[in-house]
Structures are given as C-alpha cells and as structure tokens.
C-alpha cells in the first residue's frame, strides 16, 4: 500500500464502533477516564470524535455490555472502570505523546518463511507479518510480527484484521495470554515504509516481544520500531 487511508477505509479495518470502544477502554485503563466520570453528551462527543451519533451509541453499547458504562436516564453516561477488562488491544503499549490514541494499521506484507532462531518456535518456519502502525492516523511504528508455523499451515490474508490477536483467537483458536517485552533502541530496517517518520538506518525506539499462549508455549515473536517523536512506550502496573 502506498496511499494513506483513513482508519475506516483501510483494508481489514475493524468496524468504526469497535475502534472507538477499544479506544475508550484503553483510556479507562490508563486513568484518563476515571471511574464515575460523566461522558460528554452523545452528540457533542460524536462530533468531537468525527463519527455519527449512531456509531458512538454502538460503541457505548459495547462498553455497557462489559459493565464499563452506566446509562442514567435524563442524566447521561457514567464510567464504571474495572480492572483486567478483555480488550482487542490489551497488550498494546504504545501511545501518543499526549496519551492515548486510536490504533489502526496497514498490512505491508504476509510471508511464510524460516523464522528467526531467537523466536524459539516449535516449528523452524513461521508466518511473517509486516505492518505500519498508526495512532490517530499518525504513522507511529513499524511492526514485524512472526507467528509460529506449528500453530497453522495457512494464513487467510483476506481474513486478517488490524488486530492480529483477534484473528488468532477467532480464526486459529489461539489466545495470547502473556507477553514479555524488551525495550531498547535499534536502527530502522531497510524495508521501512516511506510514510514512517524515521529513515532506514536511523535509531528509533525498539520493542522485542515474545508472546505465549495459555499452554505457556511461545507462539508469537515481534519486533517494533517506533517514532519517539510521536510515540511513548507505556506500561502501567497495578496498585499495590
């Protein structure tokens, strides 16, 4: 892909109401939407987000179904924050410098090939996904994600969505339950997308992640280069 697309027009994009619901869930987890806070009136909120009121209401329905929102007739919508709420982006650790951001992605390539030795997969081969990650439609990170070839013999490129974890769960029956991140700096690779804000060879923030399924087996290995002028890596710990 060489042309910039809006988050709702990208191939494999999650429905807009799901994107908005996930963004609000992340804001609750980060404390930007505090427990008990009253959301703005729906029309005002929809206008601020640049979406239709009906789309916003579908997103709020998702939150209400998860017990994250209380609707009080004649008063408004109130946040009911909870810990460990399942989310499509539960493991996403990058945010805009000002906090938050709506995550989307363009898939650049999907290939089946020999996996890196450091991935520690059961199979010598794997599926490599290369993506350009956006936050609020701002090019934010390059992602190279490997899936263990022992998990599946094929990947349906037409079914892959912006959330690989969602694809793993729904199409492959695989759930990532834990991840280990190693954060450093690294040179941006030669395959960099021209829309990314850091050139090939220049240093950028770098995340190396190992993802494990409930069985404890490593099923995913990823490398992420992020534009530190646009993005922070944020990991929040629970209260003691």
mmCIF file of C-alpha atoms in Angstrom:
data_model
loop_
_atom_site.group_PDB
_atom_site.id
_atom_site.type_symbol
_atom_site.label_atom_id
_atom_site.label_comp_id
_atom_site.label_asym_id
_atom_site.label_seq_id
_atom_site.Cartn_x
_atom_site.Cartn_y
_atom_site.Cartn_z
ATOM 1 C CA UNK A 1 0.000 0.000 0.000
ATOM 2 C CA UNK A 2 1.376 3.391 -0.906
ATOM 3 C CA UNK A 3 -1.528 5.752 -0.276
ATOM 4 C CA UNK A 4 -2.592 6.984 3.147
ATOM 5 C CA UNK A 5 -6.082 5.835 4.076
ATOM 6 C CA UNK A 6 -8.403 6.881 6.852
ATOM 7 C CA UNK A 7 -8.799 4.422 9.716
ATOM 8 C CA UNK A 8 -12.261 3.416 8.469
ATOM 9 C CA UNK A 9 -11.108 2.841 4.850
ATOM 10 C CA UNK A 10 -8.110 0.588 5.467
ATOM 11 C CA UNK A 11 -8.293 -2.988 4.276
ATOM 12 C CA UNK A 12 -9.081 -5.248 7.229
ATOM 13 C CA UNK A 13 -10.073 -2.322 9.417
ATOM 14 C CA UNK A 14 -12.139 -3.117 12.486
ATOM 15 C CA UNK A 15 -15.636 -1.584 12.451
ATOM 16 C CA UNK A 16 -15.506 2.044 13.499
ATOM 17 C CA UNK A 17 -17.656 1.475 16.592
ATOM 18 C CA UNK A 18 -15.255 -1.284 17.728
ATOM 19 C CA UNK A 19 -12.289 1.062 17.231
ATOM 20 C CA UNK A 20 -13.989 3.734 19.345
ATOM 21 C CA UNK A 21 -14.995 1.258 22.055
ATOM 22 C CA UNK A 22 -11.430 -0.060 22.251
ATOM 23 C CA UNK A 23 -10.024 3.458 22.457
ATOM 24 C CA UNK A 24 -12.343 4.271 25.360
ATOM 25 C CA UNK A 25 -11.426 1.025 27.136
ATOM 26 C CA UNK A 26 -7.740 1.973 26.850
ATOM 27 C CA UNK A 27 -8.491 5.452 28.206
ATOM 28 C CA UNK A 28 -10.233 3.886 31.204
ATOM 29 C CA UNK A 29 -7.331 1.518 31.855
ATOM 30 C CA UNK A 30 -4.909 4.465 31.689
ATOM 31 C CA UNK A 31 -6.974 6.561 34.093
ATOM 32 C CA UNK A 32 -7.769 9.230 31.516
ATOM 33 C CA UNK A 33 -11.434 8.320 32.006
ATOM 34 C CA UNK A 34 -11.839 7.972 35.764
ATOM 35 C CA UNK A 35 -14.397 5.797 37.488
ATOM 36 C CA UNK A 36 -17.594 7.785 37.940
ATOM 37 C CA UNK A 37 -16.757 10.368 35.300
ATOM 38 C CA UNK A 38 -19.677 11.607 33.235
ATOM 39 C CA UNK A 39 -19.093 11.427 29.489
ATOM 40 C CA UNK A 40 -19.969 14.460 27.347
ATOM 41 C CA UNK A 41 -23.438 14.492 25.728
ATOM 42 C CA UNK A 42 -23.556 11.951 22.910
ATOM 43 C CA UNK A 43 -23.980 14.451 20.082
ATOM 44 C CA UNK A 44 -21.114 16.554 21.397
ATOM 45 C CA UNK A 45 -18.918 13.503 21.900
ATOM 46 C CA UNK A 46 -19.704 12.130 18.418
ATOM 47 C CA UNK A 47 -18.852 15.484 16.848
ATOM 48 C CA UNK A 48 -15.552 15.627 18.737
ATOM 49 C CA UNK A 49 -14.665 12.109 17.525
ATOM 50 C CA UNK A 50 -15.795 12.835 13.960
ATOM 51 C CA UNK A 51 -18.338 9.999 13.853
ATOM 52 C CA UNK A 52 -22.082 9.614 13.564
ATOM 53 C CA UNK A 53 -24.148 9.555 16.755
ATOM 54 C CA UNK A 54 -25.392 6.068 15.836
ATOM 55 C CA UNK A 55 -21.796 4.809 15.603
ATOM 56 C CA UNK A 56 -20.993 6.282 19.008
ATOM 57 C CA UNK A 57 -24.059 4.671 20.544
ATOM 58 C CA UNK A 58 -22.985 1.260 19.232
ATOM 59 C CA UNK A 59 -19.559 1.807 20.827
ATOM 60 C CA UNK A 60 -21.193 2.789 24.120
ATOM 61 C CA UNK A 61 -23.373 -0.332 23.911
ATOM 62 C CA UNK A 62 -20.150 -2.397 23.844
ATOM 63 C CA UNK A 63 -18.935 -0.660 26.996
ATOM 64 C CA UNK A 64 -22.290 -1.089 28.716
ATOM 65 C CA UNK A 65 -22.288 -4.820 27.870
ATOM 66 C CA UNK A 66 -18.840 -5.101 29.503
ATOM 67 C CA UNK A 67 -20.088 -3.298 32.626
ATOM 68 C CA UNK A 68 -17.883 -0.282 31.901
ATOM 69 C CA UNK A 69 -20.670 2.226 31.390
ATOM 70 C CA UNK A 70 -23.817 3.104 33.311
ATOM 71 C CA UNK A 71 -26.547 4.907 31.420
ATOM 72 C CA UNK A 72 -28.720 7.073 33.675
ATOM 73 C CA UNK A 73 -31.935 8.220 32.037
ATOM 74 C CA UNK A 74 -32.078 12.002 31.902
ATOM 75 C CA UNK A 75 -28.581 12.386 33.352
ATOM 76 C CA UNK A 76 -26.053 10.835 30.966
ATOM 77 C CA UNK A 77 -23.401 8.127 30.609
ATOM 78 C CA UNK A 78 -21.064 7.387 33.528
ATOM 79 C CA UNK A 79 -17.774 5.476 33.507
ATOM 80 C CA UNK A 80 -17.605 2.335 35.631
ATOM 81 C CA UNK A 81 -13.927 1.450 35.397
ATOM 82 C CA UNK A 82 -12.855 -2.132 36.082
ATOM 83 C CA UNK A 83 -9.547 -3.959 36.164
ATOM 84 C CA UNK A 84 -8.479 -6.521 33.557
ATOM 85 C CA UNK A 85 -11.294 -5.945 31.071
ATOM 86 C CA UNK A 86 -10.800 -8.061 27.920
ATOM 87 C CA UNK A 87 -9.798 -5.840 25.021
ATOM 88 C CA UNK A 88 -8.629 -6.312 21.448
ATOM 89 C CA UNK A 89 -5.656 -4.083 22.310
ATOM 90 C CA UNK A 90 -4.924 -5.354 25.835
ATOM 91 C CA UNK A 91 -1.229 -5.811 25.017
ATOM 92 C CA UNK A 92 -0.706 -2.597 23.049
ATOM 93 C CA UNK A 93 1.866 -0.494 24.913
ATOM 94 C CA UNK A 94 2.446 2.466 22.605
ATOM 95 C CA UNK A 95 0.581 5.759 22.958
ATOM 96 C CA UNK A 96 0.686 9.272 21.551
ATOM 97 C CA UNK A 97 2.977 11.622 23.477
ATOM 98 C CA UNK A 98 -0.093 13.342 24.898
ATOM 99 C CA UNK A 99 -1.535 9.943 25.838
ATOM 100 C CA UNK A 100 -3.971 7.527 24.241
ATOM 101 C CA UNK A 101 -4.642 7.366 20.542
ATOM 102 C CA UNK A 102 -6.817 5.325 18.203
ATOM 103 C CA UNK A 103 -4.730 2.377 16.912
ATOM 104 C CA UNK A 104 -5.019 1.202 13.300
ATOM 105 C CA UNK A 105 -2.594 -0.485 10.901
ATOM 106 C CA UNK A 106 -1.758 -1.053 7.245
ATOM 107 C CA UNK A 107 -0.564 -4.555 6.378
ATOM 108 C CA UNK A 108 2.528 -4.301 4.178
ATOM 109 C CA UNK A 109 3.217 -7.991 3.566
ATOM 110 C CA UNK A 110 2.458 -11.525 4.751
ATOM 111 C CA UNK A 111 5.047 -14.231 4.032
ATOM 112 C CA UNK A 112 5.697 -17.814 5.087
ATOM 113 C CA UNK A 113 9.402 -18.405 5.638
ATOM 114 C CA UNK A 114 12.107 -19.583 8.036
ATOM 115 C CA UNK A 115 11.547 -17.954 11.416
ATOM 116 C CA UNK A 116 14.280 -16.156 13.394
ATOM 117 C CA UNK A 117 16.123 -18.521 15.729
ATOM 118 C CA UNK A 118 15.533 -16.171 18.664
ATOM 119 C CA UNK A 119 11.777 -16.639 18.288
ATOM 120 C CA UNK A 120 12.096 -20.046 19.963
ATOM 121 C CA UNK A 121 9.243 -21.582 17.961
ATOM 122 C CA UNK A 122 8.429 -25.270 17.806
ATOM 123 C CA UNK A 123 8.480 -25.102 14.005
ATOM 124 C CA UNK A 124 11.501 -23.859 12.031
ATOM 125 C CA UNK A 125 9.091 -21.904 9.813
ATOM 126 C CA UNK A 126 6.607 -19.184 10.594
ATOM 127 C CA UNK A 127 4.401 -16.517 9.112
ATOM 128 C CA UNK A 128 5.862 -13.016 8.977
ATOM 129 C CA UNK A 129 3.545 -10.002 9.073
ATOM 130 C CA UNK A 130 4.959 -6.561 8.348
ATOM 131 C CA UNK A 131 2.757 -3.574 9.181
ATOM 132 C CA UNK A 132 2.773 0.170 9.566
ATOM 133 C CA UNK A 133 1.011 1.075 12.806
ATOM 134 C CA UNK A 134 -0.926 4.329 13.089
ATOM 135 C CA UNK A 135 -2.132 6.148 16.191
ATOM 136 C CA UNK A 136 -4.856 8.702 15.451
ATOM 137 C CA UNK A 137 -3.939 8.311 11.745
ATOM 138 C CA UNK A 138 -0.330 9.345 12.519
ATOM 139 C CA UNK A 139 2.338 6.849 11.288
ATOM 140 C CA UNK A 140 3.727 5.637 14.590
ATOM 141 C CA UNK A 141 5.530 2.296 14.366
ATOM 142 C CA UNK A 142 6.890 -0.380 12.068
ATOM 143 C CA UNK A 143 5.935 -3.884 13.158
ATOM 144 C CA UNK A 144 7.442 -7.219 12.132
ATOM 145 C CA UNK A 145 5.410 -9.989 13.738
ATOM 146 C CA UNK A 146 6.123 -13.713 13.494
ATOM 147 C CA UNK A 147 3.565 -16.467 14.146
ATOM 148 C CA UNK A 148 4.825 -19.995 14.859
ATOM 149 C CA UNK A 149 4.247 -22.262 11.852
ATOM 150 C CA UNK A 150 3.229 -25.022 14.276
ATOM 151 C CA UNK A 151 0.036 -23.070 15.002
ATOM 152 C CA UNK A 152 -1.361 -23.267 11.467
ATOM 153 C CA UNK A 153 -0.384 -24.388 7.986
ATOM 154 C CA UNK A 154 -2.031 -21.420 6.279
ATOM 155 C CA UNK A 155 -2.992 -17.812 6.951
ATOM 156 C CA UNK A 156 -6.048 -16.376 5.247
ATOM 157 C CA UNK A 157 -4.832 -12.937 4.198
ATOM 158 C CA UNK A 158 -8.397 -11.879 3.393
ATOM 159 C CA UNK A 159 -9.494 -12.610 6.970
ATOM 160 C CA UNK A 160 -6.592 -10.904 8.752
ATOM 161 C CA UNK A 161 -7.797 -7.756 10.519
ATOM 162 C CA UNK A 162 -5.940 -4.826 12.075
ATOM 163 C CA UNK A 163 -5.868 -6.818 15.308
ATOM 164 C CA UNK A 164 -3.793 -9.959 14.803
ATOM 165 C CA UNK A 165 -4.763 -11.143 18.275
ATOM 166 C CA UNK A 166 -8.397 -11.043 17.181
ATOM 167 C CA UNK A 167 -7.521 -13.078 14.074
ATOM 168 C CA UNK A 168 -5.534 -15.574 16.142
ATOM 169 C CA UNK A 169 -8.459 -16.051 18.504
ATOM 170 C CA UNK A 170 -11.320 -16.211 16.025
ATOM 171 C CA UNK A 171 -9.660 -17.950 13.067
ATOM 172 C CA UNK A 172 -6.965 -20.078 14.706
ATOM 173 C CA UNK A 173 -8.280 -20.656 18.233
ATOM 174 C CA UNK A 174 -5.085 -19.231 19.729
ATOM 175 C CA UNK A 175 -5.178 -16.749 22.623
ATOM 176 C CA UNK A 176 -2.092 -14.781 23.675
ATOM 177 C CA UNK A 177 -2.246 -14.731 27.467
ATOM 178 C CA UNK A 178 1.167 -13.298 28.377
ATOM 179 C CA UNK A 179 3.955 -11.321 26.772
ATOM 180 C CA UNK A 180 7.492 -10.288 27.631
ATOM 181 C CA UNK A 181 8.813 -7.008 26.221
ATOM 182 C CA UNK A 182 12.426 -5.926 25.928
ATOM 183 C CA UNK A 183 12.682 -2.197 25.202
ATOM 184 C CA UNK A 184 15.771 -0.562 23.693
ATOM 185 C CA UNK A 185 16.815 1.439 20.643
ATOM 186 C CA UNK A 186 17.630 -0.037 17.243
ATOM 187 C CA UNK A 187 18.307 1.038 13.670
ATOM 188 C CA UNK A 188 15.203 1.280 11.487
ATOM 189 C CA UNK A 189 15.240 -1.582 8.929
ATOM 190 C CA UNK A 190 15.719 -1.161 5.188
ATOM 191 C CA UNK A 191 12.116 -2.214 4.467
ATOM 192 C CA UNK A 192 10.793 0.932 6.194
ATOM 193 C CA UNK A 193 7.575 2.333 4.722
ATOM 194 C CA UNK A 194 8.163 5.867 3.352
ATOM 195 C CA UNK A 195 5.282 7.200 5.457
ATOM 196 C CA UNK A 196 7.150 6.349 8.667
ATOM 197 C CA UNK A 197 8.792 9.380 10.263
ATOM 198 C CA UNK A 198 12.251 7.833 10.776
ATOM 199 C CA UNK A 199 14.549 6.846 7.884
ATOM 200 C CA UNK A 200 16.231 3.489 7.370
ATOM 201 C CA UNK A 201 19.393 3.174 9.456
ATOM 202 C CA UNK A 202 18.427 5.903 11.932
ATOM 203 C CA UNK A 203 17.899 4.966 15.579
ATOM 204 C CA UNK A 204 14.359 4.585 16.863
ATOM 205 C CA UNK A 205 12.650 3.189 19.925
ATOM 206 C CA UNK A 206 12.592 -0.605 19.738
ATOM 207 C CA UNK A 207 10.452 -3.305 21.352
ATOM 208 C CA UNK A 208 11.185 -7.013 21.095
ATOM 209 C CA UNK A 209 8.247 -9.095 22.305
ATOM 210 C CA UNK A 210 7.678 -12.778 22.991
ATOM 211 C CA UNK A 211 4.027 -13.795 23.185
ATOM 212 C CA UNK A 212 2.846 -17.016 24.833
ATOM 213 C CA UNK A 213 -0.410 -18.918 24.697
ATOM 214 C CA UNK A 214 -2.192 -20.297 27.755
ATOM 215 C CA UNK A 215 -0.188 -23.510 27.390
ATOM 216 C CA UNK A 216 2.974 -21.500 28.019
ATOM 217 C CA UNK A 217 4.335 -22.154 24.534
ATOM 218 C CA UNK A 218 5.804 -19.271 22.557
ATOM 219 C CA UNK A 219 3.551 -18.687 19.552
ATOM 220 C CA UNK A 220 4.476 -15.131 18.536
ATOM 221 C CA UNK A 221 7.667 -13.115 18.276
ATOM 222 C CA UNK A 222 7.711 -9.475 17.198
ATOM 223 C CA UNK A 223 9.977 -6.505 16.573
ATOM 224 C CA UNK A 224 8.597 -2.976 16.686
ATOM 225 C CA UNK A 225 10.384 0.244 15.787
ATOM 226 C CA UNK A 226 8.513 3.325 16.995
ATOM 227 C CA UNK A 227 8.887 7.010 16.218
ATOM 228 C CA UNK A 228 9.873 8.555 19.542
ATOM 229 C CA UNK A 229 8.861 11.984 18.221
ATOM 230 C CA UNK A 230 5.271 10.754 18.075
ATOM 231 C CA UNK A 231 5.035 7.838 20.491
ATOM 232 C CA UNK A 232 5.846 6.709 24.022
ATOM 233 C CA UNK A 233 6.093 3.141 25.248
ATOM 234 C CA UNK A 234 3.876 2.926 28.343
ATOM 235 C CA UNK A 235 3.460 0.002 30.749
ATOM 236 C CA UNK A 236 1.207 0.532 33.754
ATOM 237 C CA UNK A 237 1.453 -1.513 36.923
ATOM 238 C CA UNK A 238 -1.420 -2.309 39.227
ATOM 239 C CA UNK A 239 -1.781 -0.636 42.599
ATOM 240 C CA UNK A 240 -0.005 -2.335 45.500
#
